Amino acid sequence: MSDALAQALAAAPYALPQPQREALLLDGLNALTQHHHLHCKAFARILDGAWNGAAPASSLADVPYLPVSLFKTQTLQSVPDSEIRITLTSSGTTGQSVSRIRLDAETSTLQQRALSGCLMHVLGRQRLPMLVIDTDAVFKDPTMMSARGAGVLGLMRYGRNHAFALDPQLRPDLAAVRGFLEAHGGGPFFLFGFTFMVWISFYEQFRAAGLDLSNGILLHSGGWKKMTERSVDQGTFRKALAEAFNLTRIHNFYGMVEQLGSICLEGPDGLLYPPNFSDVIIRDPETWEPAPLGRPGVVQVLSLLPRSYPGHSLLTEDLGVVEAVDAGHGGWMGKGIRILGRVARADLRGCSDVIASAA
């Protein structure tokens, strides 16, 4: 583990002010750029062809980045095949290519430790009883197994006494939910579901059941496209859950398989905050320069975790905006961001094509 990462993990996950965070990240990211340049031939060709090689960046904005879509077409790893322990794949609709992220034991361990620290910030240090807003068939039935199933399994390790709100046919299982609440609803418990599942399969199906979830802590994630189609924004989502279930402790999070462990978590002001060992830069899709505070652009994500593959600086296909810096609400520091949706493929084509040609 690098000194920069060790220092970042030693502090409360979302506590470092932006200037301190940037100084810490810059040293660590420059070291990762050099590491991957030395050990990943494809990454070295990209840096040598499209950037100034592995020369140290003078600011976070100057750290070379890869379009996240490259992981769908290129094999990018910085360790020998013999050291790969697991290959993660991203979600994708039928016919789409998926990202393949190759992890060695060290990177996998770092990601799990980092994710655990992020989640404990809102869940506490003890594993809580967990109600999953999904069906266990999503990972038990091979025909249903997907990135959604992998996501459910991944989060289940942070809970205990698991119960599932839906049966294998995705129908509401009110008896299971009531049984869980009778056993565990009197104290803190943990709920997890993908955002559209929480709304469509839980809120819309259970809202008239008179459930009391006031001791619950909900973590949810996933794109808001289906929610937007139903005219449900973040405020509507939170208000509806509070009115139907007395559920008020709600944390959205933003992350991706290409930087597993580096999740931006929703703070008390409703904005998403990257943890100490990561950061977000918003780039103007016309100039690719960093956008000023309050101006939307393409989201670039930075992380000190990826060592087995060059994923430490990635240009995503998401649109976002930084709305606050070091606001300090409840001790949450750094950049407070809002994810606005996906960008048009055409906006990224120029950048992706130039870099891909250097591979």
mmCIF file of C-alpha atoms in Angstrom:
data_model
loop_
_atom_site.group_PDB
_atom_site.id
_atom_site.type_symbol
_atom_site.label_atom_id
_atom_site.label_comp_id
_atom_site.label_asym_id
_atom_site.label_seq_id
_atom_site.Cartn_x
_atom_site.Cartn_y
_atom_site.Cartn_z
ATOM 1 C CA MET A 1 0.000 0.000 0.000
ATOM 2 C CA SER A 2 1.325 3.439 -0.916
ATOM 3 C CA ASP A 3 1.935 6.091 1.755
ATOM 4 C CA ALA A 4 -0.704 8.317 0.132
ATOM 5 C CA LEU A 5 -3.351 5.603 0.283
ATOM 6 C CA ALA A 6 -2.427 4.672 3.854
ATOM 7 C CA GLN A 7 -2.890 8.301 4.952
ATOM 8 C CA ALA A 8 -6.197 8.583 3.100
ATOM 9 C CA LEU A 9 -7.560 5.413 4.686
ATOM 10 C CA ALA A 10 -6.426 6.470 8.162
ATOM 11 C CA ALA A 11 -8.796 9.457 8.273
ATOM 12 C CA ALA A 12 -12.602 9.387 8.479
ATOM 13 C CA PRO A 13 -13.640 8.433 4.910
ATOM 14 C CA TYR A 14 -15.124 11.759 3.810
ATOM 15 C CA ALA A 15 -13.289 14.135 6.143
ATOM 16 C CA LEU A 16 -10.284 15.512 4.229
ATOM 17 C CA PRO A 17 -10.604 19.113 2.993
ATOM 18 C CA GLN A 18 -10.067 19.539 -0.735
ATOM 19 C CA PRO A 19 -6.567 21.162 -0.600
ATOM 20 C CA GLN A 20 -5.232 18.423 1.692
ATOM 21 C CA ARG A 21 -6.911 15.731 -0.410
ATOM 22 C CA GLU A 22 -5.465 17.052 -3.683
ATOM 23 C CA ALA A 23 -1.914 17.169 -2.336
ATOM 24 C CA LEU A 24 -2.237 13.601 -1.084
ATOM 25 C CA LEU A 25 -3.829 12.321 -4.276
ATOM 26 C CA LEU A 26 -1.377 13.950 -6.655
ATOM 27 C CA ASP A 27 1.637 12.063 -5.295
ATOM 28 C CA GLY A 28 -0.239 8.778 -5.254
ATOM 29 C CA LEU A 29 -1.747 9.175 -8.722
ATOM 30 C CA ASN A 30 1.605 10.133 -10.255
ATOM 31 C CA ALA A 31 3.105 6.989 -8.723
ATOM 32 C CA LEU A 32 0.272 4.900 -10.182
ATOM 33 C CA THR A 33 0.721 6.444 -13.620
ATOM 34 C CA GLN A 34 4.396 5.471 -13.558
ATOM 35 C CA HIS A 35 3.572 1.990 -12.221
ATOM 36 C CA HIS A 36 1.044 1.256 -14.955
ATOM 37 C CA HIS A 37 3.256 2.812 -17.646
ATOM 38 C CA LEU A 38 5.992 0.383 -16.631
ATOM 39 C CA HIS A 39 3.830 -2.727 -16.308
ATOM 40 C CA CYS A 40 0.995 -2.330 -18.854
ATOM 41 C CA LYS A 41 2.212 -2.120 -22.462
ATOM 42 C CA ALA A 42 -1.143 -0.959 -23.834
ATOM 43 C CA PHE A 43 -1.332 1.841 -21.258
ATOM 44 C CA ALA A 44 2.267 2.838 -22.033
ATOM 45 C CA ARG A 45 1.452 3.117 -25.751
ATOM 46 C CA ILE A 46 -1.561 5.302 -24.950
ATOM 47 C CA LEU A 47 0.439 7.602 -22.680
ATOM 48 C CA ASP A 48 3.327 7.855 -25.096
ATOM 49 C CA GLY A 49 1.016 8.507 -28.050
ATOM 50 C CA ALA A 50 -1.675 10.733 -26.563
ATOM 51 C CA TRP A 51 -0.053 12.225 -23.450
ATOM 52 C CA ASN A 52 3.371 13.305 -22.292
ATOM 53 C CA GLY A 53 4.402 9.773 -21.395
ATOM 54 C CA ALA A 54 4.542 9.097 -17.658
ATOM 55 C CA ALA A 55 5.870 12.543 -16.735
ATOM 56 C CA PRO A 56 4.549 13.602 -13.304
ATOM 57 C CA ALA A 57 1.425 15.761 -13.446
ATOM 58 C CA SER A 58 1.585 19.118 -11.682
ATOM 59 C CA SER A 59 -2.117 19.047 -10.709
ATOM 60 C CA LEU A 60 -4.963 16.549 -10.575
ATOM 61 C CA ALA A 61 -6.377 18.067 -13.753
ATOM 62 C CA ASP A 62 -3.181 17.084 -15.580
ATOM 63 C CA VAL A 63 -3.224 13.404 -14.579
ATOM 64 C CA PRO A 64 -3.687 11.384 -17.809
ATOM 65 C CA TYR A 65 -7.081 9.744 -18.103
ATOM 66 C CA LEU A 66 -8.584 6.919 -20.121
ATOM 67 C CA PRO A 67 -12.137 6.791 -21.462
ATOM 68 C CA VAL A 68 -13.888 4.140 -19.411
ATOM 69 C CA SER A 69 -15.132 2.511 -22.627
ATOM 70 C CA LEU A 70 -11.583 1.319 -23.404
ATOM 71 C CA PHE A 71 -12.045 -1.479 -20.875
ATOM 72 C CA LYS A 72 -14.731 -2.881 -23.200
ATOM 73 C CA THR A 73 -12.314 -3.227 -26.126
ATOM 74 C CA GLN A 74 -8.796 -3.462 -24.659
ATOM 75 C CA THR A 75 -7.091 -5.858 -22.268
ATOM 76 C CA LEU A 76 -5.587 -3.539 -19.678
ATOM 77 C CA GLN A 77 -3.740 -5.091 -16.753
ATOM 78 C CA SER A 78 -0.506 -4.346 -14.932
ATOM 79 C CA VAL A 79 0.214 -7.740 -13.376
ATOM 80 C CA PRO A 80 0.953 -11.139 -14.939
ATOM 81 C CA ASP A 81 -1.962 -13.446 -15.755
ATOM 82 C CA SER A 82 -0.778 -15.769 -12.986
ATOM 83 C CA GLU A 83 -1.573 -13.086 -10.371
ATOM 84 C CA ILE A 84 -5.125 -12.373 -11.541
ATOM 85 C CA ARG A 85 -7.598 -13.652 -8.938
ATOM 86 C CA ILE A 86 -10.896 -12.392 -10.332
ATOM 87 C CA THR A 87 -12.264 -10.633 -13.417
ATOM 88 C CA LEU A 88 -15.162 -8.266 -12.812
ATOM 89 C CA THR A 89 -17.592 -7.361 -15.573
ATOM 90 C CA SER A 90 -19.810 -4.323 -15.885
ATOM 91 C CA SER A 91 -23.506 -4.338 -16.606
ATOM 92 C CA GLY A 92 -24.652 -4.129 -20.202
ATOM 93 C CA THR A 93 -27.781 -4.678 -22.221
ATOM 94 C CA THR A 94 -28.003 -7.533 -24.694
ATOM 95 C CA GLY A 95 -25.513 -7.118 -27.499
ATOM 96 C CA GLN A 96 -23.397 -4.555 -25.672
ATOM 97 C CA SER A 97 -19.765 -5.121 -24.821
ATOM 98 C CA VAL A 98 -18.916 -5.146 -21.121
ATOM 99 C CA SER A 99 -15.886 -3.885 -19.260
ATOM 100 C CA ARG A 100 -13.556 -6.545 -17.896
ATOM 101 C CA ILE A 101 -11.580 -5.469 -14.864
ATOM 102 C CA ARG A 102 -8.768 -7.770 -13.766
ATOM 103 C CA LEU A 103 -7.927 -7.831 -10.074
ATOM 104 C CA ASP A 104 -5.027 -9.352 -8.202
ATOM 105 C CA ALA A 105 -5.209 -10.194 -4.505
ATOM 106 C CA GLU A 106 -3.765 -6.845 -3.394
ATOM 107 C CA THR A 107 -6.157 -4.689 -5.416
ATOM 108 C CA SER A 108 -9.166 -6.781 -4.421
ATOM 109 C CA THR A 109 -8.224 -6.488 -0.743
ATOM 110 C CA LEU A 110 -7.720 -2.734 -1.006
ATOM 111 C CA GLN A 111 -11.084 -2.287 -2.703
ATOM 112 C CA GLN A 112 -12.902 -4.309 -0.065
ATOM 113 C CA ARG A 113 -11.214 -2.423 2.766
ATOM 114 C CA ALA A 114 -11.987 0.942 1.183
ATOM 115 C CA LEU A 115 -15.621 0.069 0.473
ATOM 116 C CA SER A 116 -16.057 -1.218 4.010
ATOM 117 C CA GLY A 117 -14.755 2.076 5.406
ATOM 118 C CA CYS A 118 -17.144 4.080 3.220
ATOM 119 C CA LEU A 119 -20.180 2.030 4.218
ATOM 120 C CA MET A 120 -19.320 1.987 7.923
ATOM 121 C CA HIS A 121 -19.388 5.793 7.815
ATOM 122 C CA VAL A 122 -23.197 5.611 7.567
ATOM 123 C CA LEU A 123 -23.963 2.091 8.836
ATOM 124 C CA GLY A 124 -21.677 1.987 11.863
ATOM 125 C CA ARG A 125 -19.009 -0.573 12.679
ATOM 126 C CA GLN A 126 -21.324 -3.466 13.525
ATOM 127 C CA ARG A 127 -23.007 -5.486 10.799
ATOM 128 C CA LEU A 128 -26.733 -4.755 10.873
ATOM 129 C CA PRO A 129 -29.702 -6.971 9.997
ATOM 130 C CA MET A 130 -30.296 -6.461 6.278
ATOM 131 C CA LEU A 131 -33.438 -6.285 4.151
ATOM 132 C CA VAL A 132 -32.611 -6.648 0.467
ATOM 133 C CA ILE A 133 -35.005 -4.923 -1.921
ATOM 134 C CA ASP A 134 -34.709 -7.714 -4.464
ATOM 135 C CA THR A 135 -35.045 -11.484 -4.780
ATOM 136 C CA ASP A 136 -32.396 -14.020 -3.824
ATOM 137 C CA ALA A 137 -32.953 -15.557 -7.263
ATOM 138 C CA VAL A 138 -30.977 -12.643 -8.683
ATOM 139 C CA PHE A 139 -27.795 -14.456 -7.670
ATOM 140 C CA LYS A 140 -29.041 -18.029 -7.058
ATOM 141 C CA ASP A 141 -30.579 -18.502 -10.507
ATOM 142 C CA PRO A 142 -27.843 -18.580 -13.214
ATOM 143 C CA THR A 143 -30.326 -17.273 -15.797
ATOM 144 C CA MET A 144 -30.794 -14.110 -13.712
ATOM 145 C CA MET A 145 -27.198 -13.577 -12.550
ATOM 146 C CA SER A 146 -25.887 -10.225 -13.753
ATOM 147 C CA ALA A 147 -24.129 -7.145 -12.487
ATOM 148 C CA ARG A 148 -27.275 -6.586 -10.408
ATOM 149 C CA GLY A 149 -26.828 -9.976 -8.756
ATOM 150 C CA ALA A 150 -23.147 -9.324 -8.185
ATOM 151 C CA GLY A 151 -24.035 -5.970 -6.625
ATOM 152 C CA VAL A 152 -26.525 -7.569 -4.234
ATOM 153 C CA LEU A 153 -24.011 -10.243 -3.230
ATOM 154 C CA GLY A 154 -21.288 -7.647 -2.729
ATOM 155 C CA LEU A 155 -23.395 -5.537 -0.374
ATOM 156 C CA MET A 156 -24.744 -8.541 1.539
ATOM 157 C CA ARG A 157 -21.377 -9.071 3.193
ATOM 158 C CA TYR A 158 -21.957 -5.840 5.125
ATOM 159 C CA GLY A 159 -25.234 -7.069 6.643
ATOM 160 C CA ARG A 160 -26.538 -10.113 8.522
ATOM 161 C CA ASN A 161 -29.835 -11.983 9.047
ATOM 162 C CA HIS A 162 -30.668 -11.274 5.416
ATOM 163 C CA ALA A 163 -34.267 -11.160 4.219
ATOM 164 C CA PHE A 164 -35.575 -10.456 0.712
ATOM 165 C CA ALA A 165 -38.556 -8.258 -0.072
ATOM 166 C CA LEU A 166 -39.392 -10.036 -3.350
ATOM 167 C CA ASP A 167 -40.031 -13.668 -4.193
ATOM 168 C CA PRO A 168 -38.297 -15.433 -7.128
ATOM 169 C CA GLN A 169 -40.999 -14.131 -9.506
ATOM 170 C CA LEU A 170 -40.306 -10.551 -8.339
ATOM 171 C CA ARG A 171 -43.637 -10.399 -6.529
ATOM 172 C CA PRO A 172 -43.886 -8.616 -3.141
ATOM 173 C CA ASP A 173 -43.204 -10.961 -0.221
ATOM 174 C CA LEU A 174 -45.048 -9.100 2.519
ATOM 175 C CA ALA A 175 -44.762 -12.020 4.940
ATOM 176 C CA ALA A 176 -40.959 -11.998 4.648
ATOM 177 C CA VAL A 177 -40.802 -8.237 5.172
ATOM 178 C CA ARG A 178 -43.127 -8.337 8.178
ATOM 179 C CA GLY A 179 -41.179 -11.239 9.661
ATOM 180 C CA PHE A 180 -37.923 -9.316 9.265
ATOM 181 C CA LEU A 181 -39.365 -6.200 10.908
ATOM 182 C CA GLU A 182 -40.861 -8.180 13.791
ATOM 183 C CA ALA A 183 -37.432 -9.676 14.484
ATOM 184 C CA HIS A 184 -35.200 -6.658 13.796
ATOM 185 C CA GLY A 185 -37.302 -3.511 13.250
ATOM 186 C CA GLY A 186 -36.940 -2.355 16.844
ATOM 187 C CA GLY A 187 -33.268 -1.466 16.329
ATOM 188 C CA PRO A 188 -31.062 -0.191 13.514
ATOM 189 C CA PHE A 189 -31.201 -2.209 10.306
ATOM 190 C CA PHE A 190 -29.829 -1.896 6.798
ATOM 191 C CA LEU A 191 -31.770 -1.837 3.517
ATOM 192 C CA PHE A 192 -30.199 -2.064 0.096
ATOM 193 C CA GLY A 193 -31.653 -1.989 -3.385
ATOM 194 C CA PHE A 194 -31.067 -0.504 -6.797
ATOM 195 C CA THR A 195 -32.914 2.774 -7.079
ATOM 196 C CA PHE A 196 -35.516 1.708 -9.632
ATOM 197 C CA MET A 197 -36.188 -1.514 -7.668
ATOM 198 C CA VAL A 198 -36.687 0.454 -4.450
ATOM 199 C CA TRP A 199 -39.258 2.632 -6.175
ATOM 200 C CA ILE A 200 -41.058 0.248 -8.541
ATOM 201 C CA SER A 201 -40.902 -3.016 -6.593
ATOM 202 C CA PHE A 202 -40.916 -1.740 -3.020
ATOM 203 C CA TYR A 203 -42.432 1.722 -2.664
ATOM 204 C CA GLU A 204 -45.184 1.198 -5.237
ATOM 205 C CA GLN A 205 -45.970 -2.321 -3.988
ATOM 206 C CA PHE A 206 -45.663 -1.884 -0.199
ATOM 207 C CA ARG A 207 -46.655 1.730 0.431
ATOM 208 C CA ALA A 208 -50.134 0.811 1.628
ATOM 209 C CA ALA A 209 -48.901 -1.970 3.946
ATOM 210 C CA GLY A 210 -48.329 0.268 6.976
ATOM 211 C CA LEU A 211 -44.660 -0.695 7.377
ATOM 212 C CA ASP A 212 -42.544 1.203 9.907
ATOM 213 C CA LEU A 213 -38.982 1.558 8.625
ATOM 214 C CA SER A 214 -38.019 4.413 10.922
ATOM 215 C CA ASN A 215 -34.992 2.519 12.261
ATOM 216 C CA GLY A 216 -33.780 1.650 8.782
ATOM 217 C CA ILE A 217 -30.816 3.006 6.834
ATOM 218 C CA LEU A 218 -31.320 2.727 3.089
ATOM 219 C CA LEU A 219 -28.440 2.549 0.635
ATOM 220 C CA HIS A 220 -29.448 2.653 -3.011
ATOM 221 C CA SER A 221 -27.712 3.105 -6.315
ATOM 222 C CA GLY A 222 -28.271 2.924 -10.038
ATOM 223 C CA GLY A 223 -29.177 5.156 -12.918
ATOM 224 C CA TRP A 224 -32.150 7.500 -12.662
ATOM 225 C CA LYS A 225 -33.324 7.001 -16.255
ATOM 226 C CA LYS A 226 -36.332 4.870 -15.304
ATOM 227 C CA MET A 227 -37.082 7.241 -12.446
ATOM 228 C CA THR A 228 -37.000 10.264 -14.727
ATOM 229 C CA GLU A 229 -39.442 8.509 -17.042
ATOM 230 C CA ARG A 230 -41.819 8.393 -14.052
ATOM 231 C CA SER A 231 -41.113 12.052 -13.164
ATOM 232 C CA VAL A 232 -39.436 11.022 -9.893
ATOM 233 C CA ASP A 233 -36.456 13.126 -8.832
ATOM 234 C CA GLN A 234 -34.331 12.769 -5.713
ATOM 235 C CA GLY A 235 -36.537 15.033 -3.623
ATOM 236 C CA THR A 236 -39.706 13.204 -4.633
ATOM 237 C CA PHE A 237 -38.028 9.874 -3.892
ATOM 238 C CA ARG A 238 -36.989 10.856 -0.372
ATOM 239 C CA LYS A 239 -40.307 12.524 0.479
ATOM 240 C CA ALA A 240 -42.324 9.518 -0.687
ATOM 241 C CA LEU A 241 -40.303 7.030 1.366
ATOM 242 C CA ALA A 242 -40.551 9.236 4.437
ATOM 243 C CA GLU A 243 -44.315 9.575 4.119
ATOM 244 C CA ALA A 244 -44.993 5.900 3.364
ATOM 245 C CA PHE A 245 -42.516 4.218 5.723
ATOM 246 C CA ASN A 246 -41.068 6.869 8.085
ATOM 247 C CA LEU A 247 -37.761 6.101 6.333
ATOM 248 C CA THR A 248 -35.537 9.183 6.444
ATOM 249 C CA ARG A 249 -31.943 7.920 6.613
ATOM 250 C CA ILE A 250 -31.346 7.477 2.902
ATOM 251 C CA HIS A 251 -27.989 7.480 1.111
ATOM 252 C CA ASN A 252 -27.630 7.261 -2.636
ATOM 253 C CA PHE A 253 -24.193 6.284 -3.924
ATOM 254 C CA TYR A 254 -22.378 6.537 -7.228
ATOM 255 C CA GLY A 255 -19.733 4.075 -8.299
ATOM 256 C CA MET A 256 -18.678 1.727 -11.076
ATOM 257 C CA VAL A 257 -17.009 -1.622 -11.511
ATOM 258 C CA GLU A 258 -14.034 0.096 -13.157
ATOM 259 C CA GLN A 259 -13.231 1.757 -9.820
ATOM 260 C CA LEU A 260 -14.826 -0.603 -7.344
ATOM 261 C CA GLY A 261 -14.489 0.580 -3.752
ATOM 262 C CA SER A 262 -14.383 4.280 -4.610
ATOM 263 C CA ILE A 263 -18.028 5.181 -4.068
ATOM 264 C CA CYS A 264 -19.332 8.716 -3.906
ATOM 265 C CA LEU A 265 -21.823 8.649 -1.037
ATOM 266 C CA GLU A 266 -24.763 10.983 -0.442
ATOM 267 C CA GLY A 267 -24.166 13.416 2.393
ATOM 268 C CA PRO A 268 -26.721 15.286 4.520
ATOM 269 C CA ASP A 269 -27.060 18.034 1.895
ATOM 270 C CA GLY A 270 -28.146 15.541 -0.791
ATOM 271 C CA LEU A 271 -24.889 15.825 -2.744
ATOM 272 C CA LEU A 272 -22.509 12.955 -3.495
ATOM 273 C CA TYR A 273 -19.038 13.083 -1.943
ATOM 274 C CA PRO A 274 -15.970 11.093 -3.045
ATOM 275 C CA PRO A 275 -13.974 9.447 -0.232
ATOM 276 C CA ASN A 276 -10.521 10.702 0.784
ATOM 277 C CA PHE A 277 -8.649 8.390 -1.604
ATOM 278 C CA SER A 278 -10.524 9.579 -4.684
ATOM 279 C CA ASP A 279 -11.775 12.704 -6.396
ATOM 280 C CA VAL A 280 -13.963 13.902 -9.240
ATOM 281 C CA ILE A 281 -13.185 16.391 -11.987
ATOM 282 C CA ILE A 282 -15.902 17.785 -14.256
ATOM 283 C CA ARG A 283 -14.681 18.425 -17.814
ATOM 284 C CA ASP A 284 -16.172 20.657 -20.484
ATOM 285 C CA PRO A 285 -17.155 18.287 -23.344
ATOM 286 C CA GLU A 286 -16.080 20.843 -25.938
ATOM 287 C CA THR A 287 -12.622 21.779 -24.631
ATOM 288 C CA TRP A 288 -11.999 18.916 -22.137
ATOM 289 C CA GLU A 289 -10.749 21.540 -19.695
ATOM 290 C CA PRO A 290 -11.944 21.380 -16.066
ATOM 291 C CA ALA A 291 -15.322 23.073 -15.729
ATOM 292 C CA PRO A 292 -15.794 25.732 -13.030
ATOM 293 C CA LEU A 293 -17.962 25.227 -9.969
ATOM 294 C CA GLY A 294 -21.615 24.937 -10.933
ATOM 295 C CA ARG A 295 -21.087 24.203 -14.629
ATOM 296 C CA PRO A 296 -22.105 20.730 -15.888
ATOM 297 C CA GLY A 297 -19.709 18.528 -17.813
ATOM 298 C CA VAL A 298 -18.348 15.014 -18.220
ATOM 299 C CA VAL A 299 -17.360 13.242 -15.009
ATOM 300 C CA GLN A 300 -13.745 12.127 -14.561
ATOM 301 C CA VAL A 301 -13.066 9.882 -11.561
ATOM 302 C CA LEU A 302 -9.722 9.476 -9.779
ATOM 303 C CA SER A 303 -8.775 6.771 -7.285
ATOM 304 C CA LEU A 304 -5.693 5.497 -5.485
ATOM 305 C CA LEU A 305 -7.014 1.912 -5.359
ATOM 306 C CA PRO A 306 -6.394 0.352 -8.811
ATOM 307 C CA ARG A 307 -2.960 -1.323 -8.956
ATOM 308 C CA SER A 308 -3.574 -4.410 -11.068
ATOM 309 C CA TYR A 309 -5.050 -2.372 -13.939
ATOM 310 C CA PRO A 310 -4.701 1.274 -15.081
ATOM 311 C CA GLY A 311 -8.044 2.500 -13.765
ATOM 312 C CA HIS A 312 -6.827 5.257 -11.473
ATOM 313 C CA SER A 313 -7.980 8.090 -13.762
ATOM 314 C CA LEU A 314 -11.051 7.490 -15.939
ATOM 315 C CA LEU A 315 -13.301 9.663 -18.052
ATOM 316 C CA THR A 316 -16.807 8.280 -17.533
ATOM 317 C CA GLU A 317 -19.851 8.509 -19.774
ATOM 318 C CA ASP A 318 -21.786 10.412 -17.128
ATOM 319 C CA LEU A 319 -22.735 14.063 -16.896
ATOM 320 C CA GLY A 320 -22.330 15.815 -13.568
ATOM 321 C CA VAL A 321 -21.720 19.075 -11.771
ATOM 322 C CA VAL A 322 -19.786 20.148 -8.669
ATOM 323 C CA GLU A 323 -22.162 22.214 -6.536
ATOM 324 C CA ALA A 324 -20.060 22.693 -3.393
ATOM 325 C CA VAL A 325 -16.489 22.336 -2.123
ATOM 326 C CA ASP A 326 -15.676 21.764 1.567
ATOM 327 C CA ALA A 327 -19.196 22.691 2.626
ATOM 328 C CA GLY A 328 -18.597 20.735 5.825
ATOM 329 C CA HIS A 329 -22.202 19.611 6.383
ATOM 330 C CA GLY A 330 -22.001 17.007 9.129
ATOM 331 C CA GLY A 331 -18.251 16.732 8.623
ATOM 332 C CA TRP A 332 -18.468 15.857 4.911
ATOM 333 C CA MET A 333 -15.633 17.571 3.046
ATOM 334 C CA GLY A 334 -14.303 17.671 -0.500
ATOM 335 C CA LYS A 335 -16.400 18.144 -3.607
ATOM 336 C CA GLY A 336 -20.164 17.779 -3.415
ATOM 337 C CA ILE A 337 -21.383 16.608 -6.799
ATOM 338 C CA ARG A 338 -24.637 15.807 -8.525
ATOM 339 C CA ILE A 339 -24.914 13.232 -11.313
ATOM 340 C CA LEU A 340 -27.188 14.520 -14.075
ATOM 341 C CA GLY A 341 -27.382 11.507 -16.381
ATOM 342 C CA ARG A 342 -25.560 9.958 -19.316
ATOM 343 C CA VAL A 343 -23.852 12.019 -22.002
ATOM 344 C CA ALA A 344 -24.520 11.502 -25.693
ATOM 345 C CA ARG A 345 -22.139 9.003 -27.248
ATOM 346 C CA ALA A 346 -21.117 11.600 -29.820
ATOM 347 C CA ASP A 347 -19.763 13.875 -27.087
ATOM 348 C CA LEU A 348 -17.139 11.299 -26.122
ATOM 349 C CA ARG A 349 -16.357 9.831 -29.538
ATOM 350 C CA GLY A 350 -13.591 12.268 -30.395
ATOM 351 C CA CYS A 351 -11.713 11.766 -27.158
ATOM 352 C CA SER A 352 -12.182 7.985 -27.161
ATOM 353 C CA ASP A 353 -11.197 7.509 -30.764
ATOM 354 C CA VAL A 354 -7.961 9.490 -30.417
ATOM 355 C CA ILE A 355 -6.854 7.605 -27.330
ATOM 356 C CA ALA A 356 -7.974 4.217 -28.641
ATOM 357 C CA SER A 357 -5.914 4.736 -31.766
ATOM 358 C CA ALA A 358 -2.808 5.041 -29.585
ATOM 359 C CA ALA A 359 -3.469 1.644 -28.028
#
